[in-house]
Amino acid sequence: MIAMRFRESDYTAIKNKAEKANMNFTEFVTAAALNKPITVINGLSDVLKEQKAIGRNMAANRSNIPKHELEILARHFLPQIQSFFESEEGRKEYEEWKAEQAALKAQTADKTA
């Protein structure tokens, strides 16, 4: 193990970037120092929530697809999903989806008010 010293402001900035990349401080600094790609996908948590909901629906429907096959599919599609959301087209579609969700939420709130 090697210790490193950082100015407080630099440490805070690096720590924030690591959190945005869903990495711990050491992973982030190591990846950056070795020029490894660091992928940050804004809004991925919303997409993952939707996927979890789909998964829950599949489980509730008693899907006959074995768990290991679903995991294989997930491993196959995740890099493609990440790549899509990093693209200009993906970011645009995600922003459109968020606007649609906000409009639906507003409509629901109006109906219940």
CSV table of N, CA and C in Angstrom, one decimal:
chain,number,residue,atom,x,y,z
A,1,MET,N,0.8,-1.2,0.0
A,1,MET,CA,0.0,0.0,0.0
A,1,MET,C,0.9,1.2,0.0
A,2,ILE,N,0.5,2.3,-0.7
A,2,ILE,CA,1.2,3.5,-0.8
A,2,ILE,C,0.2,4.6,-0.3
A,3,ALA,N,0.7,5.5,0.5
A,3,ALA,CA,-0.1,6.6,1.0
A,3,ALA,C,0.1,7.8,0.1
A,4,MET,N,-0.9,8.6,-0.2
A,4,MET,CA,-0.8,9.8,-1.0
A,4,MET,C,-1.4,11.0,-0.2
A,5,ARG,N,-0.9,12.2,-0.5
A,5,ARG,CA,-1.5,13.3,0.2
A,5,ARG,C,-2.2,14.2,-0.9
A,6,PHE,N,-3.3,14.8,-0.5
A,6,PHE,CA,-4.1,15.7,-1.4
A,6,PHE,C,-4.4,16.9,-0.6
A,7,ARG,N,-4.5,18.0,-1.3
A,7,ARG,CA,-5.2,19.2,-0.7
A,7,ARG,C,-6.6,18.8,-0.4
A,8,GLU,N,-7.2,19.4,0.6
A,8,GLU,CA,-8.6,19.1,1.0
A,8,GLU,C,-9.5,19.4,-0.2
A,9,SER,N,-9.3,20.5,-0.9
A,9,SER,CA,-10.2,20.8,-2.0
A,9,SER,C,-10.1,19.8,-3.1
A,10,ASP,N,-8.8,19.3,-3.4
A,10,ASP,CA,-8.6,18.3,-4.4
A,10,ASP,C,-9.3,17.0,-4.0
A,11,TYR,N,-9.1,16.6,-2.8
A,11,TYR,CA,-9.6,15.4,-2.3
A,11,TYR,C,-11.2,15.4,-2.4
A,12,THR,N,-11.8,16.5,-2.1
A,12,THR,CA,-13.2,16.6,-2.1
A,12,THR,C,-13.7,16.5,-3.6
A,13,ALA,N,-13.0,17.2,-4.5
A,13,ALA,CA,-13.4,17.2,-5.9
A,13,ALA,C,-13.2,15.8,-6.5
A,14,ILE,N,-12.1,15.1,-6.2
A,14,ILE,CA,-11.9,13.7,-6.7
A,14,ILE,C,-13.0,12.8,-6.1
A,15,LYS,N,-13.2,12.9,-4.8
A,15,LYS,CA,-14.2,12.1,-4.1
A,15,LYS,C,-15.6,12.2,-4.8
A,16,ASN,N,-16.0,13.5,-5.1
A,16,ASN,CA,-17.3,13.7,-5.7
A,16,ASN,C,-17.3,13.1,-7.1
A,17,LYS,N,-16.2,13.2,-7.9
A,17,LYS,CA,-16.2,12.6,-9.2
A,17,LYS,C,-16.3,11.0,-9.1
A,18,ALA,N,-15.6,10.5,-8.1
A,18,ALA,CA,-15.7,9.0,-7.9
A,18,ALA,C,-17.1,8.6,-7.6
A,19,GLU,N,-17.8,9.3,-6.7
A,19,GLU,CA,-19.1,9.0,-6.4
A,19,GLU,C,-20.0,9.0,-7.6
A,20,LYS,N,-19.8,10.1,-8.4
A,20,LYS,CA,-20.7,10.2,-9.7
A,20,LYS,C,-20.4,9.0,-10.6
A,21,ALA,N,-19.2,8.4,-10.5
A,21,ALA,CA,-18.9,7.3,-11.4
A,21,ALA,C,-19.2,5.9,-10.7
A,22,ASN,N,-19.8,6.0,-9.5
A,22,ASN,CA,-20.1,4.8,-8.7
A,22,ASN,C,-18.8,4.0,-8.4
A,23,MET,N,-17.8,4.7,-8.1
A,23,MET,CA,-16.5,4.1,-7.7
A,23,MET,C,-16.1,4.7,-6.4
A,24,ASN,N,-15.2,3.9,-5.7
A,24,ASN,CA,-14.7,4.5,-4.5
A,24,ASN,C,-13.4,5.3,-4.8
A,25,PHE,N,-12.9,6.0,-3.9
A,25,PHE,CA,-11.8,7.0,-4.2
A,25,PHE,C,-10.6,6.3,-4.8
A,26,THR,N,-10.2,5.1,-4.2
A,26,THR,CA,-9.0,4.4,-4.7
A,26,THR,C,-9.3,3.9,-6.1
A,27,GLU,N,-10.4,3.3,-6.4
A,27,GLU,CA,-10.7,2.8,-7.7
A,27,GLU,C,-10.6,4.0,-8.8
A,28,PHE,N,-11.2,5.1,-8.4
A,28,PHE,CA,-11.3,6.2,-9.3
A,28,PHE,C,-9.9,6.8,-9.6
A,29,VAL,N,-9.1,7.0,-8.6
A,29,VAL,CA,-7.7,7.5,-8.7
A,29,VAL,C,-6.9,6.5,-9.5
A,30,THR,N,-7.0,5.3,-9.2
A,30,THR,CA,-6.2,4.2,-10.0
A,30,THR,C,-6.6,4.2,-11.5
A,31,ALA,N,-7.9,4.2,-11.7
A,31,ALA,CA,-8.4,4.2,-13.1
A,31,ALA,C,-7.9,5.5,-13.9
A,32,ALA,N,-8.0,6.6,-13.2
A,32,ALA,CA,-7.6,7.9,-13.8
A,32,ALA,C,-6.1,7.9,-14.1
A,33,ALA,N,-5.3,7.4,-13.1
A,33,ALA,CA,-3.8,7.4,-13.3
A,33,ALA,C,-3.4,6.4,-14.4
A,34,LEU,N,-4.1,5.4,-14.6
A,34,LEU,CA,-3.8,4.4,-15.6
A,34,LEU,C,-4.5,4.6,-17.0
A,35,ASN,N,-5.1,5.8,-17.1
A,35,ASN,CA,-5.8,6.2,-18.3
A,35,ASN,C,-6.9,5.2,-18.7
A,36,LYS,N,-7.5,4.6,-17.7
A,36,LYS,CA,-8.6,3.6,-18.0
A,36,LYS,C,-9.9,4.4,-18.1
A,37,PRO,N,-10.8,3.9,-19.0
A,37,PRO,CA,-12.1,4.7,-19.1
A,37,PRO,C,-12.9,4.8,-17.8
A,38,ILE,N,-13.4,5.9,-17.6
A,38,ILE,CA,-14.3,6.1,-16.4
A,38,ILE,C,-15.7,6.6,-17.0
A,39,THR,N,-16.7,5.8,-16.9
A,39,THR,CA,-18.0,6.0,-17.5
A,39,THR,C,-18.9,6.6,-16.4
A,40,VAL,N,-19.5,7.7,-16.7
A,40,VAL,CA,-20.5,8.3,-15.9
A,40,VAL,C,-21.7,8.5,-16.8
A,41,ILE,N,-22.8,7.8,-16.3
A,41,ILE,CA,-24.1,7.9,-17.1
A,41,ILE,C,-25.1,8.6,-16.2
A,42,ASN,N,-25.4,9.9,-16.5
A,42,ASN,CA,-26.4,10.6,-15.8
A,42,ASN,C,-27.7,10.0,-16.0
A,43,GLY,N,-28.5,9.8,-14.9
A,43,GLY,CA,-29.8,9.3,-15.1
A,43,GLY,C,-29.9,7.8,-15.2
A,44,LEU,N,-28.8,7.1,-15.1
A,44,LEU,CA,-28.8,5.6,-15.2
A,44,LEU,C,-29.7,5.0,-14.1
A,45,SER,N,-29.7,5.7,-12.9
A,45,SER,CA,-30.5,5.2,-11.8
A,45,SER,C,-32.0,5.1,-12.2
A,46,ASP,N,-32.5,6.1,-12.9
A,46,ASP,CA,-33.9,6.0,-13.4
A,46,ASP,C,-34.1,4.8,-14.3
A,47,VAL,N,-33.2,4.6,-15.2
A,47,VAL,CA,-33.3,3.4,-16.1
A,47,VAL,C,-33.2,2.1,-15.3
A,48,LEU,N,-32.3,2.0,-14.3
A,48,LEU,CA,-32.2,0.8,-13.5
A,48,LEU,C,-33.5,0.6,-12.7
A,49,LYS,N,-34.1,1.7,-12.2
A,49,LYS,CA,-35.4,1.5,-11.5
A,49,LYS,C,-36.4,0.9,-12.4
A,50,GLU,N,-36.5,1.4,-13.6
A,50,GLU,CA,-37.4,0.8,-14.6
A,50,GLU,C,-37.1,-0.7,-14.9
A,51,GLN,N,-35.9,-1.0,-15.0
A,51,GLN,CA,-35.5,-2.4,-15.3
A,51,GLN,C,-35.8,-3.3,-14.1
A,52,LYS,N,-35.6,-2.7,-12.8
A,52,LYS,CA,-36.0,-3.5,-11.7
A,52,LYS,C,-37.5,-3.8,-11.6
A,53,ALA,N,-38.2,-2.7,-12.0
A,53,ALA,CA,-39.7,-2.9,-12.0
A,53,ALA,C,-40.1,-4.0,-13.0
A,54,ILE,N,-39.4,-4.0,-14.2
A,54,ILE,CA,-39.7,-5.0,-15.2
A,54,ILE,C,-39.4,-6.4,-14.6
A,55,GLY,N,-38.2,-6.5,-13.9
A,55,GLY,CA,-37.8,-7.7,-13.3
A,55,GLY,C,-38.9,-8.2,-12.3
A,56,ARG,N,-39.3,-7.2,-11.4
A,56,ARG,CA,-40.4,-7.6,-10.5
A,56,ARG,C,-41.6,-8.1,-11.2
A,57,ASN,N,-42.0,-7.5,-12.2
A,57,ASN,CA,-43.2,-7.9,-13.0
A,57,ASN,C,-43.0,-9.3,-13.6
A,58,MET,N,-41.8,-9.5,-14.1
A,58,MET,CA,-41.5,-10.9,-14.6
A,58,MET,C,-41.6,-11.9,-13.5
A,59,ALA,N,-41.1,-11.6,-12.3
A,59,ALA,CA,-41.1,-12.5,-11.2
A,59,ALA,C,-42.6,-12.8,-10.8
A,60,ALA,N,-43.3,-11.7,-10.7
A,60,ALA,CA,-44.7,-11.8,-10.3
A,60,ALA,C,-45.5,-12.6,-11.4
A,61,ASN,N,-45.1,-12.6,-12.6
A,61,ASN,CA,-45.8,-13.4,-13.7
A,61,ASN,C,-45.3,-14.8,-13.7
A,62,ARG,N,-44.4,-15.1,-12.7
A,62,ARG,CA,-43.9,-16.5,-12.7
A,62,ARG,C,-43.2,-16.9,-14.0
A,63,SER,N,-42.3,-16.1,-14.5
A,63,SER,CA,-41.6,-16.4,-15.7
A,63,SER,C,-40.9,-17.7,-15.6
A,64,ASN,N,-40.9,-18.4,-16.7
A,64,ASN,CA,-40.2,-19.7,-16.7
A,64,ASN,C,-38.8,-19.6,-17.2
A,65,ILE,N,-38.3,-18.4,-17.4
A,65,ILE,CA,-37.0,-18.1,-17.8
A,65,ILE,C,-36.0,-18.4,-16.6
A,66,PRO,N,-35.1,-19.3,-16.7
A,66,PRO,CA,-34.2,-19.6,-15.6
A,66,PRO,C,-33.4,-18.3,-15.2
A,67,LYS,N,-33.1,-18.2,-13.9
A,67,LYS,CA,-32.3,-17.0,-13.5
A,67,LYS,C,-31.0,-16.8,-14.2
A,68,HIS,N,-30.3,-17.9,-14.4
A,68,HIS,CA,-29.0,-17.8,-15.0
A,68,HIS,C,-29.1,-17.3,-16.4
A,69,GLU,N,-30.1,-17.6,-17.1
A,69,GLU,CA,-30.3,-17.1,-18.5
A,69,GLU,C,-30.6,-15.6,-18.5
A,70,LEU,N,-31.4,-15.1,-17.5
A,70,LEU,CA,-31.7,-13.7,-17.3
A,70,LEU,C,-30.4,-13.0,-17.0
A,71,GLU,N,-29.5,-13.5,-16.2
A,71,GLU,CA,-28.3,-12.9,-15.9
A,71,GLU,C,-27.4,-12.8,-17.1
A,72,ILE,N,-27.4,-13.8,-17.9
A,72,ILE,CA,-26.6,-13.8,-19.2
A,72,ILE,C,-27.1,-12.6,-20.1
A,73,LEU,N,-28.5,-12.5,-20.2
A,73,LEU,CA,-29.0,-11.4,-21.0
A,73,LEU,C,-28.7,-10.1,-20.4
A,74,ALA,N,-28.7,-10.0,-19.1
A,74,ALA,CA,-28.4,-8.7,-18.4
A,74,ALA,C,-26.9,-8.3,-18.7
A,75,ARG,N,-26.0,-9.3,-18.6
A,75,ARG,CA,-24.6,-9.0,-18.9
A,75,ARG,C,-24.4,-8.6,-20.3
A,76,HIS,N,-25.2,-9.2,-21.2
A,76,HIS,CA,-25.0,-8.9,-22.6
A,76,HIS,C,-25.5,-7.5,-22.9
A,77,PHE,N,-26.7,-7.1,-22.4
A,77,PHE,CA,-27.3,-5.9,-22.7
A,77,PHE,C,-26.8,-4.6,-22.0
A,78,LEU,N,-26.3,-4.8,-20.7
A,78,LEU,CA,-25.8,-3.7,-19.9
A,78,LEU,C,-24.8,-2.8,-20.7
A,79,PRO,N,-23.7,-3.4,-21.3
A,79,PRO,CA,-22.8,-2.5,-22.0
A,79,PRO,C,-23.4,-1.7,-23.1
A,80,GLN,N,-24.4,-2.4,-23.8
A,80,GLN,CA,-25.1,-1.7,-24.9
A,80,GLN,C,-25.9,-0.6,-24.4
A,81,ILE,N,-26.6,-0.8,-23.2
A,81,ILE,CA,-27.4,0.2,-22.6
A,81,ILE,C,-26.6,1.4,-22.2
A,82,GLN,N,-25.4,1.1,-21.6
A,82,GLN,CA,-24.5,2.1,-21.1
A,82,GLN,C,-24.0,2.9,-22.3
A,83,SER,N,-23.6,2.2,-23.4
A,83,SER,CA,-23.1,2.9,-24.6
A,83,SER,C,-24.2,3.8,-25.2
A,84,PHE,N,-25.4,3.3,-25.2
A,84,PHE,CA,-26.5,4.1,-25.7
A,84,PHE,C,-26.7,5.4,-24.9
A,85,PHE,N,-26.7,5.3,-23.6
A,85,PHE,CA,-27.0,6.5,-22.8
A,85,PHE,C,-25.8,7.4,-22.8
A,86,GLU,N,-24.6,7.0,-23.2
A,86,GLU,CA,-23.5,7.9,-23.4
A,86,GLU,C,-23.5,8.6,-24.7
A,87,SER,N,-24.3,8.1,-25.6
A,87,SER,CA,-24.4,8.7,-27.0
A,87,SER,C,-25.3,10.0,-26.9
A,88,GLU,N,-25.1,10.8,-27.9
A,88,GLU,CA,-25.9,12.0,-28.1
A,88,GLU,C,-27.4,11.6,-28.2
A,89,GLU,N,-27.7,10.6,-29.0
A,89,GLU,CA,-29.0,10.2,-29.2
A,89,GLU,C,-29.6,9.6,-27.9
A,90,GLY,N,-28.9,8.9,-27.2
A,90,GLY,CA,-29.3,8.3,-25.9
A,90,GLY,C,-29.6,9.4,-24.9
A,91,ARG,N,-28.8,10.4,-24.8
A,91,ARG,CA,-29.0,11.5,-23.9
A,91,ARG,C,-30.3,12.3,-24.3
A,92,LYS,N,-30.5,12.5,-25.6
A,92,LYS,CA,-31.6,13.2,-26.1
A,92,LYS,C,-32.9,12.4,-25.7
A,93,GLU,N,-32.9,11.1,-26.0
A,93,GLU,CA,-34.1,10.3,-25.7
A,93,GLU,C,-34.4,10.2,-24.2
A,94,TYR,N,-33.3,10.2,-23.4
A,94,TYR,CA,-33.5,10.1,-22.0
A,94,TYR,C,-34.2,11.4,-21.5
A,95,GLU,N,-33.7,12.6,-22.0
A,95,GLU,CA,-34.3,13.8,-21.6
A,95,GLU,C,-35.8,13.9,-22.1
A,96,GLU,N,-36.1,13.4,-23.2
A,96,GLU,CA,-37.5,13.3,-23.7
A,96,GLU,C,-38.3,12.4,-22.8
A,97,TRP,N,-37.7,11.3,-22.4
A,97,TRP,CA,-38.4,10.4,-21.5
A,97,TRP,C,-38.7,11.1,-20.1
A,98,LYS,N,-37.7,11.8,-19.6
A,98,LYS,CA,-37.9,12.5,-18.3
A,98,LYS,C,-39.0,13.5,-18.4
A,99,ALA,N,-39.1,14.2,-19.6
A,99,ALA,CA,-40.1,15.2,-19.8
A,99,ALA,C,-41.5,14.5,-19.8
A,100,GLU,N,-41.6,13.4,-20.5
A,100,GLU,CA,-42.8,12.7,-20.5
A,100,GLU,C,-43.2,12.2,-19.2
A,101,GLN,N,-42.3,11.7,-18.4
A,101,GLN,CA,-42.6,11.2,-17.0
A,101,GLN,C,-43.1,12.4,-16.1
A,102,ALA,N,-42.4,13.5,-16.3
A,102,ALA,CA,-42.9,14.7,-15.5
A,102,ALA,C,-44.3,15.1,-15.9
A,103,ALA,N,-44.6,15.1,-17.2
A,103,ALA,CA,-45.9,15.4,-17.7
A,103,ALA,C,-47.0,14.5,-17.1
A,104,LEU,N,-46.6,13.2,-17.1
A,104,LEU,CA,-47.6,12.2,-16.6
A,104,LEU,C,-47.8,12.3,-15.1
A,105,LYS,N,-46.7,12.6,-14.4
A,105,LYS,CA,-46.8,12.9,-13.0
A,105,LYS,C,-47.7,14.1,-12.7
A,106,ALA,N,-47.5,15.1,-13.5
A,106,ALA,CA,-48.3,16.4,-13.3
A,106,ALA,C,-49.8,16.1,-13.6
A,107,GLN,N,-50.1,15.3,-14.6
A,107,GLN,CA,-51.5,14.9,-15.0
A,107,GLN,C,-52.1,14.1,-13.8
A,108,THR,N,-51.3,13.2,-13.3
A,108,THR,CA,-51.8,12.4,-12.2
A,108,THR,C,-52.1,13.2,-11.0
A,109,ALA,N,-51.2,14.2,-10.7
A,109,ALA,CA,-51.4,15.1,-9.6
A,109,ALA,C,-52.6,16.0,-9.8
A,110,ASP,N,-52.9,16.4,-11.0
A,110,ASP,CA,-54.0,17.2,-11.3
A,110,ASP,C,-55.3,16.5,-11.1
A,111,LYS,N,-55.3,15.2,-11.5
A,111,LYS,CA,-56.5,14.4,-11.3
A,111,LYS,C,-56.9,14.1,-9.9
A,112,THR,N,-55.8,13.9,-9.1
A,112,THR,CA,-56.1,13.6,-7.6
A,112,THR,C,-56.3,14.9,-6.8
A,113,ALA,N,-56.0,16.1,-7.4
A,113,ALA,CA,-56.2,17.3,-6.6
A,113,ALA,C,-57.7,17.8,-6.7
